[in-house]
Coordinates of N, CA and C in Angstrom, one line a residue:
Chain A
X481 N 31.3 -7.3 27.0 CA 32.6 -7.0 27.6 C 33.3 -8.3 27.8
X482 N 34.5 -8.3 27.7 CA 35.3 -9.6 27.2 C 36.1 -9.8 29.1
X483 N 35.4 -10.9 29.4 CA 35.8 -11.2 31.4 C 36.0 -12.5 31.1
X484 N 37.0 -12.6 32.4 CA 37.3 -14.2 32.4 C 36.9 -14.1 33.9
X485 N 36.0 -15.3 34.6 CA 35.9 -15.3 36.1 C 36.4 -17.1 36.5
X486 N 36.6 -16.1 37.8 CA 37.6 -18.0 38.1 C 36.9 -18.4 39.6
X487 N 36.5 -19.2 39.8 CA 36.0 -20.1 41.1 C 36.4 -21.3 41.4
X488 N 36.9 -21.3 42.7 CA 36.4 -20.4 43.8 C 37.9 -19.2 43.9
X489 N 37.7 -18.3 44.9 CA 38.5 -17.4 45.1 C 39.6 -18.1 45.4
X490 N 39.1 -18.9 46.5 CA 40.7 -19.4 47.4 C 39.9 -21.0 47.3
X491 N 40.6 -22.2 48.0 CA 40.6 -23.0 48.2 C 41.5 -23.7 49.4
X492 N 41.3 -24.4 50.2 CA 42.3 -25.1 50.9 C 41.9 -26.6 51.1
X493 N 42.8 -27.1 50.3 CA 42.9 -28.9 50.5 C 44.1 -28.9 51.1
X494 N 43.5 -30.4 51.7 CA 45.0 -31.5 52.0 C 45.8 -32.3 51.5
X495 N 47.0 -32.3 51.7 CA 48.0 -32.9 50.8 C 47.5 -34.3 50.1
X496 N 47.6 -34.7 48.8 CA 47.8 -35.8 48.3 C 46.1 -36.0 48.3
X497 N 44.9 -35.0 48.1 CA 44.1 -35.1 47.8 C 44.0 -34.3 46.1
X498 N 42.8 -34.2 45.5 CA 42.9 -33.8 44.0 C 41.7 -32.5 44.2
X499 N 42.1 -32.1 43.1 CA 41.2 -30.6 43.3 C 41.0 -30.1 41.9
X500 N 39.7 -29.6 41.7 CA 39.6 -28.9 40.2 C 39.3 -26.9 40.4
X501 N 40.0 -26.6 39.8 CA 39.3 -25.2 39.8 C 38.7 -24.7 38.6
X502 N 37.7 -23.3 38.4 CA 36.6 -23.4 37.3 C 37.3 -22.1 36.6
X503 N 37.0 -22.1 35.5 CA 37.4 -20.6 34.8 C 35.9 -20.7 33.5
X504 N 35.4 -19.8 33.8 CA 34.4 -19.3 32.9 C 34.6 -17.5 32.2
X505 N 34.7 -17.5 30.8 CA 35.0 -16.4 29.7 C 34.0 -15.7 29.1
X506 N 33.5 -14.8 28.9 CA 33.3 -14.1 27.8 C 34.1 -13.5 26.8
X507 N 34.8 -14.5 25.8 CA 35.9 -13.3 25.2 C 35.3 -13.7 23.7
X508 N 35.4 -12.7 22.9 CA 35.5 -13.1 21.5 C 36.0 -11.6 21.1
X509 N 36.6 -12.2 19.6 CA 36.9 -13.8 19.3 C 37.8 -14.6 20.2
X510 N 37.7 -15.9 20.5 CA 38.3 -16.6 21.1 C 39.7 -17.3 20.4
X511 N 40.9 -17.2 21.1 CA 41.6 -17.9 20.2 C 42.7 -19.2 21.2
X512 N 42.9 -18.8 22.2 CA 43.4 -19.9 22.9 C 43.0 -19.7 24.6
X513 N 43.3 -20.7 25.3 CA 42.9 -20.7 26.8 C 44.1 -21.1 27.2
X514 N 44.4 -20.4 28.6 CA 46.2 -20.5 29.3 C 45.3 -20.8 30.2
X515 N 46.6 -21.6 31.3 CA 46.8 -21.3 32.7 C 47.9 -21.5 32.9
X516 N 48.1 -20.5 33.8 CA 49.4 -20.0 34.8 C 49.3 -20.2 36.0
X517 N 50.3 -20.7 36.4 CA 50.9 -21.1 38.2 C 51.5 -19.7 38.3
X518 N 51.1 -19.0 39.7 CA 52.1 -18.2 40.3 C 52.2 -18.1 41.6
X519 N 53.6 -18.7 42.2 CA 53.7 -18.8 43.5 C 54.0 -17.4 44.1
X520 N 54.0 -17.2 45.6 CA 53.9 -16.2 46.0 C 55.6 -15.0 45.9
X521 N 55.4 -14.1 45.5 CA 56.3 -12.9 45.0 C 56.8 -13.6 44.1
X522 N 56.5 -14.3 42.6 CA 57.2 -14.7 41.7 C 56.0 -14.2 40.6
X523 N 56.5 -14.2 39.3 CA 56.0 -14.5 38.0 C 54.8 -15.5 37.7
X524 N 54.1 -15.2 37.1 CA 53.4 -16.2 36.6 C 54.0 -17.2 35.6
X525 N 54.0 -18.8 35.5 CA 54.5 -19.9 35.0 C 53.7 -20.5 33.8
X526 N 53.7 -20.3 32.9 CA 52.6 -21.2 32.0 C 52.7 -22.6 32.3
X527 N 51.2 -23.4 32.6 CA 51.1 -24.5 32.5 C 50.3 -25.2 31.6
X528 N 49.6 -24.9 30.6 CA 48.9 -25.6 29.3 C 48.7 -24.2 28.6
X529 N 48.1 -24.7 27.2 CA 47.3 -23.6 26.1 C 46.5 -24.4 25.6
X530 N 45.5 -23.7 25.5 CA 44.6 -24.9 24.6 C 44.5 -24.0 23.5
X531 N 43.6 -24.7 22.5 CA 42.8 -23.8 21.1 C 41.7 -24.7 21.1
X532 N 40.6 -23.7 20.2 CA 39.8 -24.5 20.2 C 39.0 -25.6 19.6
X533 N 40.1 -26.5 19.3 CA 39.6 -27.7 18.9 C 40.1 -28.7 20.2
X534 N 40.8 -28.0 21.1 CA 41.5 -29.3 22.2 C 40.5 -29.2 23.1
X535 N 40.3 -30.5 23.7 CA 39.2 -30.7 25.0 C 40.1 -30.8 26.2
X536 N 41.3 -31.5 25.9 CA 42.3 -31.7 27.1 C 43.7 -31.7 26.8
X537 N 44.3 -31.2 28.1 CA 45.8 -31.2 28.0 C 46.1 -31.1 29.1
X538 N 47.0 -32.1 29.4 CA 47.9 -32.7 30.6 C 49.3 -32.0 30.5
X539 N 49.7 -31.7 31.9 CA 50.6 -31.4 32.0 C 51.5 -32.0 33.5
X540 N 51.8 -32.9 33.7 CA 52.3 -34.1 35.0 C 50.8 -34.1 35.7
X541 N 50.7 -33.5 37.0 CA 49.3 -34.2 37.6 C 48.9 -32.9 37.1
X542 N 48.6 -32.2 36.3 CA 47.6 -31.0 36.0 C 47.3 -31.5 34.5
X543 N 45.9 -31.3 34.6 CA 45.0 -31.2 33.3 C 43.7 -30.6 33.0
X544 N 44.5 -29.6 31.9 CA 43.1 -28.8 31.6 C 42.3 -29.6 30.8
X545 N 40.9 -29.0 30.8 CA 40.2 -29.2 29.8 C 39.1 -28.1 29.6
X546 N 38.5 -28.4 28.2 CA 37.9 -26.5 27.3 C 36.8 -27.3 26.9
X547 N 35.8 -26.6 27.3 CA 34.4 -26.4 26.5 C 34.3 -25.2 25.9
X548 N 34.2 -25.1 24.4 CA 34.3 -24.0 23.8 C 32.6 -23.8 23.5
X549 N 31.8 -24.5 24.0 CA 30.4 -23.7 23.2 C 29.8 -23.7 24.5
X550 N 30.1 -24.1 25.9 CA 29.5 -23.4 26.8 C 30.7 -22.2 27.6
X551 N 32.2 -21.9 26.8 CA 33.2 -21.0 27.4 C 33.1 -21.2 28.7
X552 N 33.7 -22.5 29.1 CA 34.0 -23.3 30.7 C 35.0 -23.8 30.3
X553 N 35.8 -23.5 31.4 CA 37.2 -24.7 31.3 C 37.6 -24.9 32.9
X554 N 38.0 -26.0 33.0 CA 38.6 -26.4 34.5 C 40.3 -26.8 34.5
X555 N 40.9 -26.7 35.4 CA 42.0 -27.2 36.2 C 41.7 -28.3 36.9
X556 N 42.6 -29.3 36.8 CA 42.6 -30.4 37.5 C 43.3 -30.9 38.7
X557 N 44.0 -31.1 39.6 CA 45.1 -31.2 40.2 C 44.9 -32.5 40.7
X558 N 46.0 -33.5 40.4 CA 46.1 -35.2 41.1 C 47.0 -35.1 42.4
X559 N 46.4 -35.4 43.3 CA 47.5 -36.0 44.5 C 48.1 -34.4 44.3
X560 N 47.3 -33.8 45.5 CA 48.5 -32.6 45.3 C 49.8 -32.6 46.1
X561 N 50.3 -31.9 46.0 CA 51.8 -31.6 46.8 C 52.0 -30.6 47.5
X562 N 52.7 -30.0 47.9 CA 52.7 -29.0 49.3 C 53.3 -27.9 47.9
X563 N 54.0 -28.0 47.2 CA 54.3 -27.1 46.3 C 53.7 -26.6 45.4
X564 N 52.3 -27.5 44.9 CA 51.0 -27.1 44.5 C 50.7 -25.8 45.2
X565 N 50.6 -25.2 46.0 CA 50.4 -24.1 46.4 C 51.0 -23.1 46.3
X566 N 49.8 -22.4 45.6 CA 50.2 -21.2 44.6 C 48.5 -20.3 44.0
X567 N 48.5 -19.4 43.3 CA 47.6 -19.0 42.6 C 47.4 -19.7 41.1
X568 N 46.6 -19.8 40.8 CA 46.0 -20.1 39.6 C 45.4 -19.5 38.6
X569 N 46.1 -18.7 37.5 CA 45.3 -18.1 36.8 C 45.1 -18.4 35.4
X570 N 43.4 -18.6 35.0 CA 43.3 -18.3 33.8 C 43.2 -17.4 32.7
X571 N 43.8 -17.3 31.6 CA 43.7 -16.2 30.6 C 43.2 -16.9 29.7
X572 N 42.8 -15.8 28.7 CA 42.2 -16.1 27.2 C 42.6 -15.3 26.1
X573 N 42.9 -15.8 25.3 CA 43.3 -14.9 24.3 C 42.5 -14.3 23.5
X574 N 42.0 -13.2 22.9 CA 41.0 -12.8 21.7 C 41.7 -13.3 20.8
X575 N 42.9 -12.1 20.2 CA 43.3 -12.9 19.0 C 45.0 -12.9 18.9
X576 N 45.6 -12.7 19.9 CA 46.7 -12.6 20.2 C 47.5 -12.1 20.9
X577 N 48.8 -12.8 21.2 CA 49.4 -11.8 22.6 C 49.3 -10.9 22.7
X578 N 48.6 -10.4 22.5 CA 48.4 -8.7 22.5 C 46.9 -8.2 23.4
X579 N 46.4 -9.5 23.1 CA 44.9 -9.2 23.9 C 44.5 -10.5 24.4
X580 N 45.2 -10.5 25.7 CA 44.8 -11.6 26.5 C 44.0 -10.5 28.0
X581 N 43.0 -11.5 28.1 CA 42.1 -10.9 29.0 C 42.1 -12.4 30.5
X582 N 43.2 -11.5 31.4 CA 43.5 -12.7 32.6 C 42.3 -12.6 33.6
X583 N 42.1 -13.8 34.4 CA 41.1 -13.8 35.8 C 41.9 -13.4 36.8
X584 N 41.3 -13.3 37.3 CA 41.9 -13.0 39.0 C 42.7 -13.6 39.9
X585 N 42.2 -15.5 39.4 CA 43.2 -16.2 40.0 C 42.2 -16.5 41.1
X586 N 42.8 -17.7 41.3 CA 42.2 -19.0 42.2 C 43.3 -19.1 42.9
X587 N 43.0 -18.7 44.7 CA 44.5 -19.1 45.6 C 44.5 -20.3 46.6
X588 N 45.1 -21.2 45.9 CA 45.5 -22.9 46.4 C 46.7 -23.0 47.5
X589 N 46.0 -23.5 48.4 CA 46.5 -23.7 49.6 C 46.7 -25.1 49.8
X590 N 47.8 -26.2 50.0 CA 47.8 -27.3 50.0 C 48.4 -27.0 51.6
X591 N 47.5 -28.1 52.5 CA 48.0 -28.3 54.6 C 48.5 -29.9 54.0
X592 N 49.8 -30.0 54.9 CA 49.9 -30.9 55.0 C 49.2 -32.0 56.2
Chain B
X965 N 66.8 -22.6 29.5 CA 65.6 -21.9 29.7 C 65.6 -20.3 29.6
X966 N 64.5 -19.5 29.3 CA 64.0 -18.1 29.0 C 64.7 -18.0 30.2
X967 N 65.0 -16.5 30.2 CA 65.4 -15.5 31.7 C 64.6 -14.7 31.1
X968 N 64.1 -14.0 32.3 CA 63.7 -12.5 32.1 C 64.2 -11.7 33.3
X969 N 65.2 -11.0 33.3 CA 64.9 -10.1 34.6 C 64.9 -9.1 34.8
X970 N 64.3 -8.5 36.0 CA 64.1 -7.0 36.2 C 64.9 -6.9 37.3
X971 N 65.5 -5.7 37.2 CA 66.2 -5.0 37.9 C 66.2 -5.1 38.9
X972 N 65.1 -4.8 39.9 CA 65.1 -5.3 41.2 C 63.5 -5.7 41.7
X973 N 63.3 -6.3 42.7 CA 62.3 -7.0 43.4 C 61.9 -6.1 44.3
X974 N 62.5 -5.1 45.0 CA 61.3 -4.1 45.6 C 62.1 -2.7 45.2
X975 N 60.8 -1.8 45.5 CA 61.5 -0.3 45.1 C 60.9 0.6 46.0
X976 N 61.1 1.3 46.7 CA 60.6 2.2 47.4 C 60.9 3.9 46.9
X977 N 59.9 4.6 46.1 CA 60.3 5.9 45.9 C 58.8 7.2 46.9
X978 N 59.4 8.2 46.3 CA 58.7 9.5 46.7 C 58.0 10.0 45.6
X979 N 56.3 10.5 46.0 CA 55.7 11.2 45.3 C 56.2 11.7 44.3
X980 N 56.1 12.1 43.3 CA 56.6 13.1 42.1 C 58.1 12.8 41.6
X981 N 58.6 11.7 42.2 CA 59.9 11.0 41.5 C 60.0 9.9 40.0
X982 N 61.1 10.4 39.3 CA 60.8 9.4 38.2 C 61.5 8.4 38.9
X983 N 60.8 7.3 38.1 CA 61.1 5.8 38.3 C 61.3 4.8 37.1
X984 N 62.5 4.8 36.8 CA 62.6 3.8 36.0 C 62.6 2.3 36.4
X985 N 61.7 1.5 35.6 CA 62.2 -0.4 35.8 C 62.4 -0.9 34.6
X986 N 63.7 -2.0 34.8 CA 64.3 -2.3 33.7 C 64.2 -3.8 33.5
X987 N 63.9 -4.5 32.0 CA 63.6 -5.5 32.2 C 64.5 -6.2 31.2
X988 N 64.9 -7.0 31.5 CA 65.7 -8.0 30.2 C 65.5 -9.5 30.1
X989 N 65.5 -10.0 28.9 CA 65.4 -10.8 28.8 C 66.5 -12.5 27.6
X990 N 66.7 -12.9 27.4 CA 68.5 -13.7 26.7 C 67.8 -14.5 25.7
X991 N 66.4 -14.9 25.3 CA 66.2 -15.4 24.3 C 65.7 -15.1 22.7
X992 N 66.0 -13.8 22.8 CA 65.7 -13.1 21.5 C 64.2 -13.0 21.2
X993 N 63.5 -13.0 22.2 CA 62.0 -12.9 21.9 C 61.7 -11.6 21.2
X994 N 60.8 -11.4 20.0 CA 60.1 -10.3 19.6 C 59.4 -9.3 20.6
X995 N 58.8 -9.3 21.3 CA 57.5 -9.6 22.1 C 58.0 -9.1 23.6
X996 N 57.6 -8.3 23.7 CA 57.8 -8.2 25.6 C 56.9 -7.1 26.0
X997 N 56.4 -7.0 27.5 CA 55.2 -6.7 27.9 C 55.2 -6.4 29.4
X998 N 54.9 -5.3 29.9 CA 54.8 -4.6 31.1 C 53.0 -5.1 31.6
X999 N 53.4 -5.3 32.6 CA 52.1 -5.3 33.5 C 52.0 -5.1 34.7
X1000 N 51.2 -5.0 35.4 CA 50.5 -4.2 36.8 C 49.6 -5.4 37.4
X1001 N 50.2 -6.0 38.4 CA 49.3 -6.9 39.4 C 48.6 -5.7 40.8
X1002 N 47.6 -6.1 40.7 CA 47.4 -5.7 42.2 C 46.1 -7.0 42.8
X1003 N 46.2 -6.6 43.8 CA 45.2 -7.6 44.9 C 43.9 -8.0 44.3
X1004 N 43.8 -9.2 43.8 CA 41.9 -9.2 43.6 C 42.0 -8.9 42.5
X1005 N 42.6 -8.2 41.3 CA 42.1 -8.2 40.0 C 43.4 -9.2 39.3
X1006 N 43.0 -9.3 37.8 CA 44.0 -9.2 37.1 C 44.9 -9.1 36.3
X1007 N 45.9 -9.7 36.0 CA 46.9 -8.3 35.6 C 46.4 -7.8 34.4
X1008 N 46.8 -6.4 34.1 CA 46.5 -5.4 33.6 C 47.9 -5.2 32.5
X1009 N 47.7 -5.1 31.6 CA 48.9 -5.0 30.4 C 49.0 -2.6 29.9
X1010 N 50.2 -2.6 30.7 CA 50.8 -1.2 30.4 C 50.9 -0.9 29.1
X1011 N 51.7 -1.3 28.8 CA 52.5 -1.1 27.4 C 53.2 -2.7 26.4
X1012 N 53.1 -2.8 25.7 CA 53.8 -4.1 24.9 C 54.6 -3.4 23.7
X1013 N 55.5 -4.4 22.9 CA 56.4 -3.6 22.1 C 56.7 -5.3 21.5
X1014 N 56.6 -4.9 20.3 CA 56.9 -6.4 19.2 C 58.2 -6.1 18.6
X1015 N 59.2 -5.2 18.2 CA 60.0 -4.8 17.8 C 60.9 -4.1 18.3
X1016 N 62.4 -3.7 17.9 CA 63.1 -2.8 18.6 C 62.3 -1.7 18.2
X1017 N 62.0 -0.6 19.2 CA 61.6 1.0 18.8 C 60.0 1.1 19.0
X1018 N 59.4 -0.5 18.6 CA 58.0 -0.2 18.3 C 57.3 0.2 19.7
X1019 N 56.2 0.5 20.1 CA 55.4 0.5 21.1 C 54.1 0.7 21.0
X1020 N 53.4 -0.5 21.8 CA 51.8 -0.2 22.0 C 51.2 0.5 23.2
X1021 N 49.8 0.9 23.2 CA 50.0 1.0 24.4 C 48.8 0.0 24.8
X1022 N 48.7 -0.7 26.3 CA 47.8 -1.3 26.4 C 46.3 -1.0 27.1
X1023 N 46.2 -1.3 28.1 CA 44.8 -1.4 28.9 C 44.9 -0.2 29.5
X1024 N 46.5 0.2 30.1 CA 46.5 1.6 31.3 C 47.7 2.0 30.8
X1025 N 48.0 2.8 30.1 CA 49.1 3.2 29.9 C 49.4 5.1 30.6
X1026 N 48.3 5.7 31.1 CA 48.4 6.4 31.7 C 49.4 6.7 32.4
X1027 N 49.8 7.5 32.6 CA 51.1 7.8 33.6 C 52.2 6.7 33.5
X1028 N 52.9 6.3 32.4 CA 53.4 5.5 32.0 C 53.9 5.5 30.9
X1029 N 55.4 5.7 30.6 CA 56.0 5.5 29.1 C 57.1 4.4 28.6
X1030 N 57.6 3.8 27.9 CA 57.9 2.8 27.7 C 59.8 3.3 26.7
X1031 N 60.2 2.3 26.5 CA 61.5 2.2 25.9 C 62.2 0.9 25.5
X1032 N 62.2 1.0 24.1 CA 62.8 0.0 23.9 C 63.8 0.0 23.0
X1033 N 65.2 0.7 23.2 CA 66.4 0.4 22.1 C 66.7 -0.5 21.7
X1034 N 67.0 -1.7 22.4 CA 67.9 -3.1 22.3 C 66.7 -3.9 22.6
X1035 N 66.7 -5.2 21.2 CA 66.1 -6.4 21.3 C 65.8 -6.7 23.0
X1036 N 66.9 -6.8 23.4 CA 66.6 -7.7 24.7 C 66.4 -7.0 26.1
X1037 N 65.9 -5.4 25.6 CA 65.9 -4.8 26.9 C 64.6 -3.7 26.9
X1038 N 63.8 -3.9 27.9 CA 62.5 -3.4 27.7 C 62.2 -2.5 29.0
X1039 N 62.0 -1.0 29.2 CA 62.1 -0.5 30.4 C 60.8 0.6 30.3
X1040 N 60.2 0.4 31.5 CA 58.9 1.0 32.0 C 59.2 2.3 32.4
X1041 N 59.0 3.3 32.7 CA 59.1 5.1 33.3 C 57.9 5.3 33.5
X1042 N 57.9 5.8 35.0 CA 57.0 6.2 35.5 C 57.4 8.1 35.9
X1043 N 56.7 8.8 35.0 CA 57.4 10.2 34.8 C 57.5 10.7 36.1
X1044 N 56.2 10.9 36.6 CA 56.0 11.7 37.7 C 55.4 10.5 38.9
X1045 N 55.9 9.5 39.6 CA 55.5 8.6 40.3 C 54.2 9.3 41.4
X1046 N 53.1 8.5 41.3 CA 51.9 8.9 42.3 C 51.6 7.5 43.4
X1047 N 50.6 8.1 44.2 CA 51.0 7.0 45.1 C 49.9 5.8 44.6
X1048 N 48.9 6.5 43.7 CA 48.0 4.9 43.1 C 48.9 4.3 42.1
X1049 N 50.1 4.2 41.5 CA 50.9 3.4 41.1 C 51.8 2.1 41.7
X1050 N 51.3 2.5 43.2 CA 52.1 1.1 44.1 C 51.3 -0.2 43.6
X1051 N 52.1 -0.9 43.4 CA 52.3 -2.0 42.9 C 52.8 -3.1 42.3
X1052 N 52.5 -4.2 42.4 CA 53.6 -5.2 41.4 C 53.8 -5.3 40.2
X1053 N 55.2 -4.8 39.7 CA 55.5 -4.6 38.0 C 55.5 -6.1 37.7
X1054 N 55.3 -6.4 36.5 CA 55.3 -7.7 36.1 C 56.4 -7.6 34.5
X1055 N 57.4 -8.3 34.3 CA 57.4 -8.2 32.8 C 58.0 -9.4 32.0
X1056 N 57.4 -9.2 30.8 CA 57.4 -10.9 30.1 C 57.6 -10.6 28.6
X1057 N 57.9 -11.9 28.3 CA 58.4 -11.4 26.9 C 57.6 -12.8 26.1
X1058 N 58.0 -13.4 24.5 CA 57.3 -14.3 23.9 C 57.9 -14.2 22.4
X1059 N 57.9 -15.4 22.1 CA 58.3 -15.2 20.3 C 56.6 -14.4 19.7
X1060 N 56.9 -14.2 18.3 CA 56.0 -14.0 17.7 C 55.0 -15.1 17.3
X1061 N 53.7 -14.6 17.3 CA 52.5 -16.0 17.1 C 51.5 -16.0 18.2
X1062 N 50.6 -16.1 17.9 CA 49.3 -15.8 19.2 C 49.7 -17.1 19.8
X1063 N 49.7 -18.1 19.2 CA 49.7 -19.1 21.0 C 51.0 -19.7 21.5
X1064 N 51.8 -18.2 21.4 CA 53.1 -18.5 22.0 C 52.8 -18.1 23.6
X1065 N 53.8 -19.2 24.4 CA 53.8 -18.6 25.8 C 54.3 -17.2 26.2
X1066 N 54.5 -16.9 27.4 CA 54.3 -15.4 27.7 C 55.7 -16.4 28.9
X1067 N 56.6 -15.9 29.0 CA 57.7 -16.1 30.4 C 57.6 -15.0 30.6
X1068 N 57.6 -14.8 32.1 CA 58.1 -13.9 33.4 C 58.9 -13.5 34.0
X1069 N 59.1 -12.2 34.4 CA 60.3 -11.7 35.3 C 59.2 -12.2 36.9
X1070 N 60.2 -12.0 38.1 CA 60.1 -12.2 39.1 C 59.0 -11.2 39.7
X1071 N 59.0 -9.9 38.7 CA 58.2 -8.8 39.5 C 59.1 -7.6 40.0
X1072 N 58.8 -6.5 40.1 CA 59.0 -5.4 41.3 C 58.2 -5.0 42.0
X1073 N 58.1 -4.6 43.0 CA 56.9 -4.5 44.3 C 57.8 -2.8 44.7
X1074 N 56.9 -2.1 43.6 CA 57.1 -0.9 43.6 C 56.3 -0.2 45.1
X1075 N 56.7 0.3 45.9 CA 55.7 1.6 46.5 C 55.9 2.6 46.6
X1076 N 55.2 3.7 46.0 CA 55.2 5.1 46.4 C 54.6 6.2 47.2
X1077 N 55.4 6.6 48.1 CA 55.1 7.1 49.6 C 54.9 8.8 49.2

């Protein structure tokens, strides 16, 4: 069965500290890895895509990176910010927008 | 930048009422897509449509039918609204190509009483 699971559930750091969150898949075929920011009563925001030949991809202080032969991927977060807080979720694509299989979402709490 | 919007941000209906949500979007995307957030899982894809007319259905399309005349306008109907339907509409659209992004409307935070 094709799952994406994401850890931890929630998290709460302090400002201007760094934080990674985990996304682990079963999908095939595999064809790309997202993550999405979505703050609270809004849309989800794309913030990277991988495929799988990419190990990493930056996006300002966030950086994913993909292990495609143990299907692990992490979120990074540098020096967070108070607006960092939000949900976090990872998708995977099988083989196109059509079949993307989302996690649940990792919910990031930045205290100042 | 992409717009997508829906109609409204909250809706409050009654049992056994139809419910239309309406979604638009200004970039000429192929591609647009209904989805269902709720608490703890995630989202769940209703219906998608790649073309004017076309329609898929997705993961839950149950109690749920779809409409698409105009490129840039994609609308969800809920025939007979029940009350396990409360929840957050999601809708997005995307050019054609698997690893194109997916942009967002704001949501509806449907409930039905």
């Amino acid at each position: 069965k094709n799952q994406v699971e994401q850890s931890p559930q929630s998290l709460i750091i302090l400002e201007g500290k760094n934080c990674t969150l985990q996304c682990n898949y079963t999908v095939s075929p595999f064809s790309n890895l997202r993550w999405y920011k979505q703050d609270t009563g809004r849309g989800p925001v794309s913030l990277t895509i991988m495929t799988f030949s990419e190990n990493t991809k930056s996006n300002g202080r966030y950086t994913a990176t993909l292990d495609a032969d143990t299907k692990q991927s992490s979120l990074h977060i540098t020096a967070s910010q108070l607006s960092d807080s939000a949900s976090y979720i990872c998708v995977v694509s099988a083989d196109s927008n059509y079949q993307l299989i989302w996690g649940a979402g990792t919910k990031l709490i930045i205290k100042p | 930048d992409v717009k997508v919007t829906q109609s409204s941000r909250y809706l409050v209906k009654r049992t056994g009422e139809k419910v239309f949500l309406e979604c638009v979007q200004d970039m000429d995307h192929e591609n647009m897509f209904w989805y269902r957030q709720d608490p703890g899982l995630g989202l769940r894809l209703i219906y998608f449509s790649y073309d004017v007319k076309m329609k898929e259905k997705g993961d839950i399309p149950e109690g749920y039918s779809v409409s698409r005349e105009k490129k840039e306008r994609f609308s969800l109907i809920l025939e007979s609204a029940s009350t396990n339907q409360t929840s957050m509409y999601l809708c997005a659209s995307s050019k054609q190509g698997a690893g194109e992004k997916l942009f967002f409307g704001s949501g509806t935070q449907l409930s039905v009483l």
